[in-house]
Short mmCIF file of C-alpha atoms in Angstrom, two decimals:
data_model
loop_
_atom_site.label_atom_id
_atom_site.label_comp_id
_atom_site.label_asym_id
_atom_site.label_seq_id
_atom_site.Cartn_x
_atom_site.Cartn_y
_atom_site.Cartn_z
CA UNK A 1 3.47 -12.21 17.76
CA UNK A 2 3.87 -13.10 14.28
CA UNK A 3 2.45 -16.80 14.11
CA UNK A 4 -0.71 -16.79 12.22
CA UNK A 5 -0.14 -13.32 10.69
CA UNK A 6 -1.03 -12.58 7.62
CA UNK A 7 1.70 -10.50 5.28
CA UNK A 8 -0.43 -8.03 2.90
CA UNK A 9 1.99 -4.93 2.92
CA UNK A 10 5.50 -4.57 4.39
CA UNK A 11 4.23 -2.72 7.56
CA UNK A 12 2.00 -5.23 8.64
CA UNK A 13 5.17 -6.38 10.92
CA UNK A 14 6.79 -4.40 13.52
CA UNK A 15 10.30 -3.16 13.32
CA UNK A 16 11.00 -6.03 16.02
CA UNK A 17 9.48 -8.57 14.18
CA UNK A 18 11.54 -7.90 11.28
CA UNK A 19 14.42 -8.03 13.19
CA UNK A 20 13.76 -11.38 14.70
CA UNK A 21 12.66 -12.27 11.24
CA UNK A 22 16.14 -11.11 9.58
CA UNK A 23 18.00 -12.77 12.55
CA UNK A 24 16.20 -16.16 11.56
CA UNK A 25 16.81 -15.51 7.76
CA UNK A 26 20.48 -15.19 8.14
CA UNK A 27 20.58 -18.29 10.51
CA UNK A 28 18.89 -20.19 7.90
CA UNK A 29 21.48 -18.75 5.23
CA UNK A 30 24.44 -20.02 7.60
CA UNK A 31 23.33 -23.32 8.28
CA UNK A 32 20.27 -24.10 5.86
CA UNK A 33 20.56 -28.31 6.28
CA UNK A 34 19.62 -27.68 10.15
CA UNK A 35 15.98 -26.39 8.42
CA UNK A 36 15.68 -29.16 5.93
CA UNK A 37 12.77 -30.94 8.12
CA UNK A 38 11.09 -28.10 10.01
CA UNK A 39 7.86 -28.08 8.24
CA UNK A 40 7.29 -31.60 7.65
CA UNK A 41 3.97 -32.23 7.34
CA UNK A 42 2.68 -28.39 6.31
CA UNK A 43 1.31 -27.63 2.87
CA UNK A 44 1.78 -24.19 1.18
CA UNK A 45 -1.07 -23.19 -1.61
CA UNK A 46 0.86 -21.30 -4.19
CA UNK A 47 -1.91 -19.34 -5.68
CA UNK A 48 -0.50 -17.54 -8.57
CA UNK A 49 -3.52 -15.53 -10.72
CA UNK A 50 -0.89 -14.05 -13.03
CA UNK A 51 2.31 -15.58 -14.23
CA UNK A 52 5.56 -14.86 -11.97
CA UNK A 53 8.28 -17.52 -12.74
CA UNK A 54 10.73 -15.25 -10.20
CA UNK A 55 8.37 -14.89 -7.16
CA UNK A 56 6.90 -18.40 -7.53
CA UNK A 57 10.19 -20.53 -7.73
CA UNK A 58 11.57 -18.18 -4.77
CA UNK A 59 8.32 -19.14 -2.42
CA UNK A 60 8.31 -22.47 -3.72
CA UNK A 61 11.98 -23.51 -3.35
CA UNK A 62 11.43 -21.63 0.09
CA UNK A 63 8.81 -24.26 1.06
CA UNK A 64 10.42 -27.09 -0.23
CA UNK A 65 13.77 -26.59 1.63
CA UNK A 66 11.94 -26.29 5.15
CA UNK A 67 10.93 -29.87 4.25
CA UNK A 68 7.43 -28.73 3.29
CA UNK A 69 5.48 -29.43 0.14
CA UNK A 70 3.43 -26.88 -1.99
CA UNK A 71 0.10 -27.27 -4.12
CA UNK A 72 -1.27 -24.68 -6.50
CA UNK A 73 -1.71 -23.05 -9.79
CA UNK A 74 0.14 -20.79 -11.65
CA UNK A 75 -2.19 -19.01 -14.05
CA UNK A 76 -5.89 -18.78 -13.37
CA UNK A 77 -6.95 -20.61 -16.46
CA UNK A 78 -6.31 -23.69 -14.71
CA UNK A 79 -8.24 -23.61 -11.64
CA UNK A 80 -11.64 -22.55 -10.55
CA UNK A 81 -11.19 -19.13 -10.90
CA UNK A 82 -11.83 -19.39 -14.74
CA UNK A 83 -15.22 -20.52 -13.74
CA UNK A 84 -15.67 -17.16 -11.98
CA UNK A 85 -15.27 -18.17 -8.19
CA UNK A 86 -14.29 -15.22 -6.10
CA UNK A 87 -11.33 -14.83 -4.23
CA UNK A 88 -13.08 -15.36 -0.90
CA UNK A 89 -14.52 -18.54 -2.12
CA UNK A 90 -11.31 -19.87 -3.38
CA UNK A 91 -9.39 -19.04 -0.29
CA UNK A 92 -12.19 -20.58 2.03
CA UNK A 93 -11.52 -23.99 -0.15
CA UNK A 94 -8.07 -23.62 -0.07
CA UNK A 95 -7.63 -23.12 3.74
CA UNK A 96 -9.46 -26.69 3.87
CA UNK A 97 -6.28 -27.85 2.44
CA UNK A 98 -3.27 -26.06 3.12
CA UNK A 99 -1.52 -24.67 5.84
CA UNK A 100 -0.56 -21.26 4.34
CA UNK A 101 -1.34 -19.57 1.36
CA UNK A 102 0.77 -17.46 -1.02
CA UNK A 103 -1.42 -15.36 -3.53
CA UNK A 104 -0.27 -13.05 -6.22
CA UNK A 105 -2.91 -11.23 -8.22
CA UNK A 106 -3.25 -8.74 -11.07
CA UNK A 107 -6.16 -6.60 -8.45
CA UNK A 108 -4.90 -4.70 -6.24
CA UNK A 109 -6.33 -5.26 -2.39
CA UNK A 110 -6.89 -9.22 -3.55
CA UNK A 111 -4.64 -10.77 -1.36
CA UNK A 112 -5.90 -8.50 1.50
CA UNK A 113 -9.65 -9.73 0.55
CA UNK A 114 -8.66 -12.95 1.03
CA UNK A 115 -6.94 -12.49 4.36
CA UNK A 116 -10.66 -11.26 5.58
CA UNK A 117 -11.81 -14.52 4.56
CA UNK A 118 -8.99 -16.71 5.80
CA UNK A 119 -8.30 -18.62 8.70
CA UNK A 120 -4.78 -19.56 7.67
CA UNK A 121 -1.86 -17.06 7.00
CA UNK A 122 -1.98 -15.38 3.56
CA UNK A 123 1.21 -13.85 2.08
CA UNK A 124 0.75 -11.04 -0.63
CA UNK A 125 3.10 -12.23 -3.06
CA UNK A 126 2.57 -9.03 -5.53
CA UNK A 127 -1.08 -7.18 -6.09
CA UNK A 128 -1.14 -5.11 -9.38
CA UNK A 129 0.82 -2.47 -9.27
CA UNK A 130 0.26 -1.69 -5.43
CA UNK A 131 2.32 -3.83 -2.93
CA UNK A 132 4.84 -6.73 -3.10
CA UNK A 133 5.69 -6.62 0.65
CA UNK A 134 8.43 -10.00 0.21
CA UNK A 135 10.15 -8.05 -2.18
CA UNK A 136 10.69 -5.16 0.30
CA UNK A 137 11.75 -7.70 3.03
CA UNK A 138 14.16 -8.92 0.51
CA UNK A 139 16.00 -5.66 0.19
CA UNK A 140 16.06 -5.03 3.62
CA UNK A 141 17.39 -8.39 4.36
CA UNK A 142 20.58 -7.69 1.82
CA UNK A 143 20.60 -4.36 3.40
CA UNK A 144 20.79 -5.62 6.73
CA UNK A 145 23.51 -8.05 6.37
CA UNK A 146 25.25 -6.67 3.74
CA UNK A 147 25.73 -3.15 5.37
CA UNK A 148 25.21 -4.64 8.87
CA UNK A 149 22.48 -2.24 9.76
CA UNK A 150 19.47 -0.58 7.65
CA UNK A 151 20.20 2.53 9.54
CA UNK A 152 22.17 5.78 8.97
CA UNK A 153 22.53 4.93 5.43
CA UNK A 154 22.29 6.98 2.26
CA UNK A 155 20.35 4.91 -0.02
CA UNK A 156 20.04 6.10 -3.96
CA UNK A 157 17.23 5.23 -5.96
CA UNK A 158 17.72 5.45 -9.68
CA UNK A 159 15.43 4.99 -12.81
CA UNK A 160 11.58 5.09 -12.88
CA UNK A 161 10.79 6.51 -9.39
CA UNK A 162 7.54 7.58 -10.26
CA UNK A 163 5.79 3.81 -11.28
CA UNK A 164 8.03 1.71 -9.62
CA UNK A 165 6.23 -0.32 -6.99
CA UNK A 166 9.40 -1.77 -5.44
CA UNK A 167 10.86 1.56 -4.74
CA UNK A 168 7.96 2.98 -3.09
CA UNK A 169 7.19 0.05 -0.90
CA UNK A 170 11.19 0.11 -0.07
CA UNK A 171 11.23 3.72 0.59
CA UNK A 172 8.37 3.70 2.65
CA UNK A 173 9.27 0.97 4.62
CA UNK A 174 12.78 2.57 5.04
CA UNK A 175 11.46 5.35 6.37
CA UNK A 176 10.50 3.29 9.66
CA UNK A 177 14.62 3.20 10.46
CA UNK A 178 16.91 6.21 11.73
CA UNK A 179 18.61 9.08 10.10
CA UNK A 180 18.06 7.84 6.35
CA UNK A 181 19.28 10.23 3.54
CA UNK A 182 17.10 9.29 0.27
CA UNK A 183 18.83 10.14 -2.95
CA UNK A 184 16.33 10.42 -5.49
CA UNK A 185 18.07 10.26 -9.46
CA UNK A 186 15.66 10.27 -11.88
CA UNK A 187 14.68 12.59 -14.83
CA UNK A 188 11.90 14.75 -14.12
CA UNK A 189 9.01 12.52 -15.98
CA UNK A 190 9.67 9.63 -13.81
CA UNK A 191 10.60 11.72 -10.60
CA UNK A 192 9.53 10.14 -6.86
CA UNK A 193 5.67 11.05 -6.35
CA UNK A 194 5.05 13.93 -3.77
CA UNK A 195 2.83 11.89 -1.49
CA UNK A 196 6.07 9.50 -1.16
CA UNK A 197 8.37 12.18 0.06
CA UNK A 198 5.90 13.88 2.21
CA UNK A 199 5.62 10.26 3.84
CA UNK A 200 9.66 10.49 4.54
CA UNK A 201 8.94 13.03 7.47
CA UNK A 202 12.88 14.23 9.06
CA UNK A 203 14.78 12.04 6.81
CA UNK A 204 17.19 13.61 4.46
CA UNK A 205 16.07 14.18 0.52
CA UNK A 206 18.21 14.82 -2.49
CA UNK A 207 16.89 14.99 -5.95
CA UNK A 208 19.11 14.74 -8.89
CA UNK A 209 18.96 13.78 -12.64
CA UNK A 210 22.49 12.50 -12.75
CA UNK A 211 23.69 9.72 -10.86
CA UNK A 212 27.06 10.85 -11.78
CA UNK A 213 26.68 13.98 -9.45
CA UNK A 214 25.89 11.98 -6.70
CA UNK A 215 27.51 8.31 -6.86
CA UNK A 216 30.34 9.01 -4.24
CA UNK A 217 28.09 9.77 -1.42
CA UNK A 218 25.73 6.75 -1.93
CA UNK A 219 26.18 3.79 0.47
CA UNK A 220 23.56 1.45 -1.06
CA UNK A 221 22.56 1.99 -5.21
CA UNK A 222 18.96 0.96 -6.02
CA UNK A 223 18.51 0.28 -9.66
CA UNK A 224 15.25 0.24 -11.40
CA UNK A 225 14.03 -0.40 -15.05
CA UNK A 226 12.70 1.85 -17.30
CA UNK A 227 9.87 0.83 -18.77
CA UNK A 228 9.09 1.62 -22.61
CA UNK A 229 5.39 1.39 -22.37
CA UNK A 230 5.71 4.91 -19.62
CA UNK A 231 6.87 6.73 -22.91
CA UNK A 232 4.85 8.12 -25.64
CA UNK A 233 7.48 8.37 -27.98
CA UNK A 234 10.53 6.12 -28.58
CA UNK A 235 12.96 8.80 -29.10
CA UNK A 236 12.54 10.01 -25.40
CA UNK A 237 12.60 5.92 -24.10
CA UNK A 238 15.91 5.47 -26.02
CA UNK A 239 17.52 8.95 -24.51
CA UNK A 240 16.21 8.13 -20.75
CA UNK A 241 17.28 4.70 -20.97
CA UNK A 242 20.90 5.08 -22.01
CA UNK A 243 21.05 8.16 -19.23
CA UNK A 244 20.21 5.81 -16.27
CA UNK A 245 22.31 3.00 -17.51
CA UNK A 246 25.17 2.18 -14.68
CA UNK A 247 28.26 1.10 -16.48
CA UNK A 248 32.08 0.40 -14.79
CA UNK A 249 33.04 3.76 -15.52
CA UNK A 250 30.47 5.41 -13.60
CA UNK A 251 31.06 3.01 -10.73
CA UNK A 252 34.89 4.50 -10.44
CA UNK A 253 33.77 7.50 -8.05
CA UNK A 254 31.51 5.20 -5.77
CA UNK A 255 32.66 3.82 -2.50
CA UNK A 256 34.36 0.68 -2.34
CA UNK A 257 31.87 -0.49 0.25
CA UNK A 258 28.80 0.66 -1.93
CA UNK A 259 26.27 -2.31 -2.80
CA UNK A 260 24.25 -2.13 -6.03
CA UNK A 261 21.01 -3.93 -5.79
CA UNK A 262 18.33 -4.43 -8.24
CA UNK A 263 14.87 -6.31 -8.02
CA UNK A 264 15.38 -8.13 -11.43
CA UNK A 265 14.80 -8.79 -14.15
CA UNK A 266 17.58 -6.62 -15.59
CA UNK A 267 17.42 -5.69 -18.70
CA UNK A 268 19.61 -2.60 -20.03
CA UNK A 269 19.76 -0.54 -16.68
CA UNK A 270 22.86 -2.13 -15.30
CA UNK A 271 25.68 -2.89 -18.10
CA UNK A 272 26.65 -6.76 -17.55
CA UNK A 273 30.45 -5.74 -17.48
CA UNK A 274 29.18 -4.29 -13.54
CA UNK A 275 28.07 -7.95 -12.65
CA UNK A 276 32.12 -8.83 -11.84
CA UNK A 277 32.16 -6.01 -9.72
CA UNK A 278 32.19 -6.91 -5.96
CA UNK A 279 29.82 -4.43 -5.02
CA UNK A 280 27.00 -5.90 -7.50
CA UNK A 281 24.88 -7.80 -5.17
CA UNK A 282 21.90 -8.16 -7.06
CA UNK A 283 21.98 -11.88 -7.81
CA UNK A 284 22.86 -12.37 -4.05
CA UNK A 285 19.87 -10.48 -3.53
CA UNK A 286 17.82 -12.79 -5.36
CA UNK A 287 19.10 -15.45 -2.92
CA UNK A 288 18.93 -13.60 0.22
CA UNK A 289 15.11 -13.59 -1.29
CA UNK A 290 14.48 -16.87 -0.78
CA UNK A 291 16.05 -17.09 2.71
CA UNK A 292 13.71 -14.41 3.88
CA UNK A 293 10.62 -15.98 2.87
CA UNK A 294 11.97 -19.15 4.26
CA UNK A 295 12.11 -17.19 7.64
CA UNK A 296 8.90 -15.69 6.90
CA UNK A 297 6.81 -18.99 6.16
CA UNK A 298 8.48 -20.47 9.20
CA UNK A 299 7.43 -17.80 11.78
CA UNK A 300 3.89 -17.46 10.37
CA UNK A 301 3.63 -21.61 10.63
CA UNK A 302 5.68 -21.94 14.10
CA UNK A 303 6.13 -18.67 15.54
CA UNK A 304 9.33 -18.81 17.86
CA UNK A 305 8.66 -22.62 18.19
CA UNK A 306 11.20 -23.71 15.33
CA UNK A 307 15.15 -24.98 15.70
CA UNK B 1 -34.79 36.59 7.53
CA UNK B 2 -36.98 33.77 6.32
CA UNK B 3 -39.27 32.96 9.13
CA UNK B 4 -39.54 28.76 9.69
CA UNK B 5 -41.68 27.47 12.37
CA UNK B 6 -39.82 26.32 15.46
CA UNK B 7 -39.55 22.26 15.70
CA UNK B 8 -41.26 20.61 18.67
CA UNK B 9 -39.31 17.69 18.56
CA UNK B 10 -36.85 16.88 16.00
CA UNK B 11 -33.20 17.98 14.82
CA UNK B 12 -31.72 20.96 13.17
CA UNK B 13 -28.83 20.38 11.28
CA UNK B 14 -26.83 23.71 11.56
CA UNK B 15 -23.28 25.11 9.93
CA UNK B 16 -23.79 23.46 6.87
CA UNK B 17 -21.31 25.16 4.32
CA UNK B 18 -22.97 27.48 2.17
CA UNK B 19 -24.11 25.44 -0.76
CA UNK B 20 -24.07 21.68 0.38
CA UNK B 21 -27.62 21.61 1.97
CA UNK B 22 -29.17 20.63 -0.95
CA UNK B 23 -26.91 17.49 -1.61
CA UNK B 24 -27.22 16.67 2.48
CA UNK B 25 -30.62 16.88 2.14
CA UNK B 26 -30.90 14.68 -0.71
CA UNK B 27 -28.64 12.10 0.76
CA UNK B 28 -31.16 11.91 3.84
CA UNK B 29 -34.01 11.55 1.47
CA UNK B 30 -35.35 13.98 3.26
CA UNK B 31 -37.12 14.61 -0.07
CA UNK B 32 -38.99 11.86 -0.10
CA UNK B 33 -40.22 11.83 3.47
CA UNK B 34 -44.07 13.19 4.66
CA UNK B 35 -43.03 14.96 7.95
CA UNK B 36 -42.29 18.74 7.96
CA UNK B 37 -38.70 19.59 6.96
CA UNK B 38 -37.01 22.56 5.86
CA UNK B 39 -34.26 23.52 4.01
CA UNK B 40 -33.11 27.17 3.94
CA UNK B 41 -30.03 28.35 2.26
CA UNK B 42 -27.29 31.23 2.34
CA UNK B 43 -28.24 31.77 6.27
CA UNK B 44 -26.35 34.61 7.27
CA UNK B 45 -23.76 33.34 9.89
CA UNK B 46 -21.06 35.08 12.19
CA UNK B 47 -18.92 31.79 11.90
CA UNK B 48 -19.05 30.82 8.37
CA UNK B 49 -20.22 34.14 6.45
CA UNK B 50 -23.09 31.98 4.70
CA UNK B 51 -24.32 28.79 5.91
CA UNK B 52 -27.17 26.38 5.07
CA UNK B 53 -29.55 24.87 7.61
CA UNK B 54 -32.01 21.96 7.78
CA UNK B 55 -34.99 21.47 10.35
CA UNK B 56 -36.55 18.06 10.57
CA UNK B 57 -39.67 17.97 12.56
CA UNK B 58 -39.28 14.25 13.67
CA UNK B 59 -37.06 11.93 15.13
CA UNK B 60 -34.77 10.46 12.78
CA UNK B 61 -31.44 7.91 12.76
CA UNK B 62 -28.70 10.09 10.85
CA UNK B 63 -25.23 8.50 9.78
CA UNK B 64 -22.95 10.76 11.41
CA UNK B 65 -19.99 9.33 9.87
CA UNK B 66 -21.43 10.03 6.34
CA UNK B 67 -22.55 13.75 7.56
CA UNK B 68 -19.33 14.23 9.09
CA UNK B 69 -17.52 13.26 5.91
CA UNK B 70 -19.53 15.49 3.58
CA UNK B 71 -19.26 18.28 5.87
CA UNK B 72 -17.36 18.44 9.04
CA UNK B 73 -18.14 21.76 10.30
CA UNK B 74 -21.95 20.63 10.95
CA UNK B 75 -23.56 20.73 14.30
CA UNK B 76 -26.31 18.66 15.18
CA UNK B 77 -29.04 20.04 17.51
CA UNK B 78 -31.67 17.80 19.24
CA UNK B 79 -34.65 19.43 20.14
CA UNK B 80 -36.95 18.11 22.82
CA UNK B 81 -40.09 19.89 23.43
CA UNK B 82 -39.17 22.64 21.63
CA UNK B 83 -35.71 23.29 23.49
CA UNK B 84 -32.06 22.34 22.83
CA UNK B 85 -31.77 19.17 24.24
CA UNK B 86 -28.28 18.02 22.61
CA UNK B 87 -25.44 19.57 20.52
CA UNK B 88 -23.23 17.38 18.54
CA UNK B 89 -20.13 18.70 16.66
CA UNK B 90 -19.36 16.66 13.77
CA UNK B 91 -15.27 16.14 12.39
CA UNK B 92 -14.01 14.08 9.93
CA UNK B 93 -14.49 10.34 10.97
CA UNK B 94 -11.50 8.25 11.27
CA UNK B 95 -13.00 5.49 9.30
CA UNK B 96 -16.11 4.93 7.23
CA UNK B 97 -17.59 1.78 6.34
CA UNK B 98 -20.08 0.95 3.27
CA UNK B 99 -20.51 4.98 2.45
CA UNK B 100 -17.84 5.01 -0.27
CA UNK B 101 -17.14 3.02 -3.12
CA UNK B 102 -13.53 2.88 -4.87
CA UNK B 103 -12.89 4.41 -8.53
CA UNK B 104 -9.67 2.58 -9.29
CA UNK B 105 -10.64 0.14 -12.27
CA UNK B 106 -7.84 -1.95 -10.92
CA UNK B 107 -9.05 -2.64 -7.63
CA UNK B 108 -10.16 -5.74 -6.29
CA UNK B 109 -13.64 -4.28 -4.90
CA UNK B 110 -14.36 -3.33 -8.23
CA UNK B 111 -14.29 -6.69 -9.75
CA UNK B 112 -15.61 -8.74 -6.87
CA UNK B 113 -18.53 -5.93 -6.19
CA UNK B 114 -18.02 -5.35 -2.52
CA UNK B 115 -20.12 -3.12 -0.82
CA UNK B 116 -19.15 -2.61 2.31
CA UNK B 117 -15.67 -1.09 1.67
CA UNK B 118 -13.68 0.79 4.53
CA UNK B 119 -11.93 4.23 3.87
CA UNK B 120 -9.47 5.58 6.41
CA UNK B 121 -8.94 9.17 7.10
CA UNK B 122 -4.63 9.69 6.08
CA UNK B 123 -4.91 13.62 5.93
CA UNK B 124 -7.38 15.75 7.86
CA UNK B 125 -6.12 18.64 6.40
CA UNK B 126 -6.70 18.23 2.71
CA UNK B 127 -9.70 15.41 3.74
CA UNK B 128 -8.07 12.45 2.20
CA UNK B 129 -9.13 8.90 2.55
CA UNK B 130 -7.86 5.45 0.96
CA UNK B 131 -9.20 2.52 0.05
CA UNK B 132 -8.50 -0.08 2.44
CA UNK B 133 -7.85 -2.64 -0.73
CA UNK B 134 -6.17 -0.56 -2.89
CA UNK B 135 -4.99 2.79 -1.07
CA UNK B 136 -6.45 4.64 -3.80
CA UNK B 137 -7.27 8.40 -2.64
CA UNK B 138 -10.49 9.79 -1.78
CA UNK B 139 -10.90 13.56 -1.29
CA UNK B 140 -14.19 13.88 0.57
CA UNK B 141 -13.69 17.75 -0.18
CA UNK B 142 -13.81 17.58 -3.67
CA UNK B 143 -16.34 15.19 -4.68
#
């Protein structure tokens, strides 16, 4: 039963719970007006200890589109946190006013700490470089909706696979499905860490340095940003950055039904000339992010007692 | 072999990996007690080649999780009336509470000074534990 649970990491939900969640998200997507007053009278606390426009808007839009309302802060200086209040005390106070809380925090494990002291459901909206479970739910829903199933896909991850929190979470979440093939495309300096690969059990793993060598085999291509701050010298950054840019030309040998995903914000890693290609689904993915958050909030607050 | 008097009622911590005895002795604060204790190092052992051994001539409470974390090969022997009453074979605990501290400066537990952090065993082969808050690994055999 998902009602009243916290979502701190993607595996907090069973595969069955995820299926029900995705069913609801897709039902909302098809008839959003049917859900406009589902959460009348409910209040979501949006606790953002660091700025995040995209995730915060997505959660707040989700709550408002369900007929609920939102209170909160978008940076800690405007809250009692600036006076030195602990996470535990903040959440105990917030729980007196709100029915559910969303927390983004620069420190790893802060939402987990909050969940230990909270009588209301806590959703982790990103804790430092650690977990960002609703991004993972967004990615899984996008795949489930656009590919029909998550099982048995060849999933390519391209770019910075060493430091990418989003990629690590998604890979671990996908490892729970059947017969996956993971294709990791990165420079050796930014390769997928061994402990993530070790967690993939019997799934197939392919590691290459060049996207063009494998793009024709891929069903889902997940692009990530290569960040300048990961490199010691500018030359190396510029060399690798251009190496992992997706262009229209590179897509020429890809399958017609492949999808290109990206957690956004995109910088240079996907050329704008890819945007018009029907396989580019990253903006649609952002919209699925709102639907899956609507479904999640609704399930955590009302369980199965919704429209 | 060095002769140490037998215990009437107390505890023997046996099969300590050679070299770990002193650390366990001090972790248990046995260097601060006024009853009889003995730390014997490098005792010949069929099983381990060499081992350390601690004798405590008193009934004390031991934190078995902490001992199992330090050395899962340990055997605790309870002595009553100069005879072995019970043997307890330790293993790596699945979860330890309030024993380890997270070393990750980005972990909330270091900022909010949480004392009773749980660490979960994720790989018994490598003795790898993970912080409940940030998943930072801790290797019990490398500390």
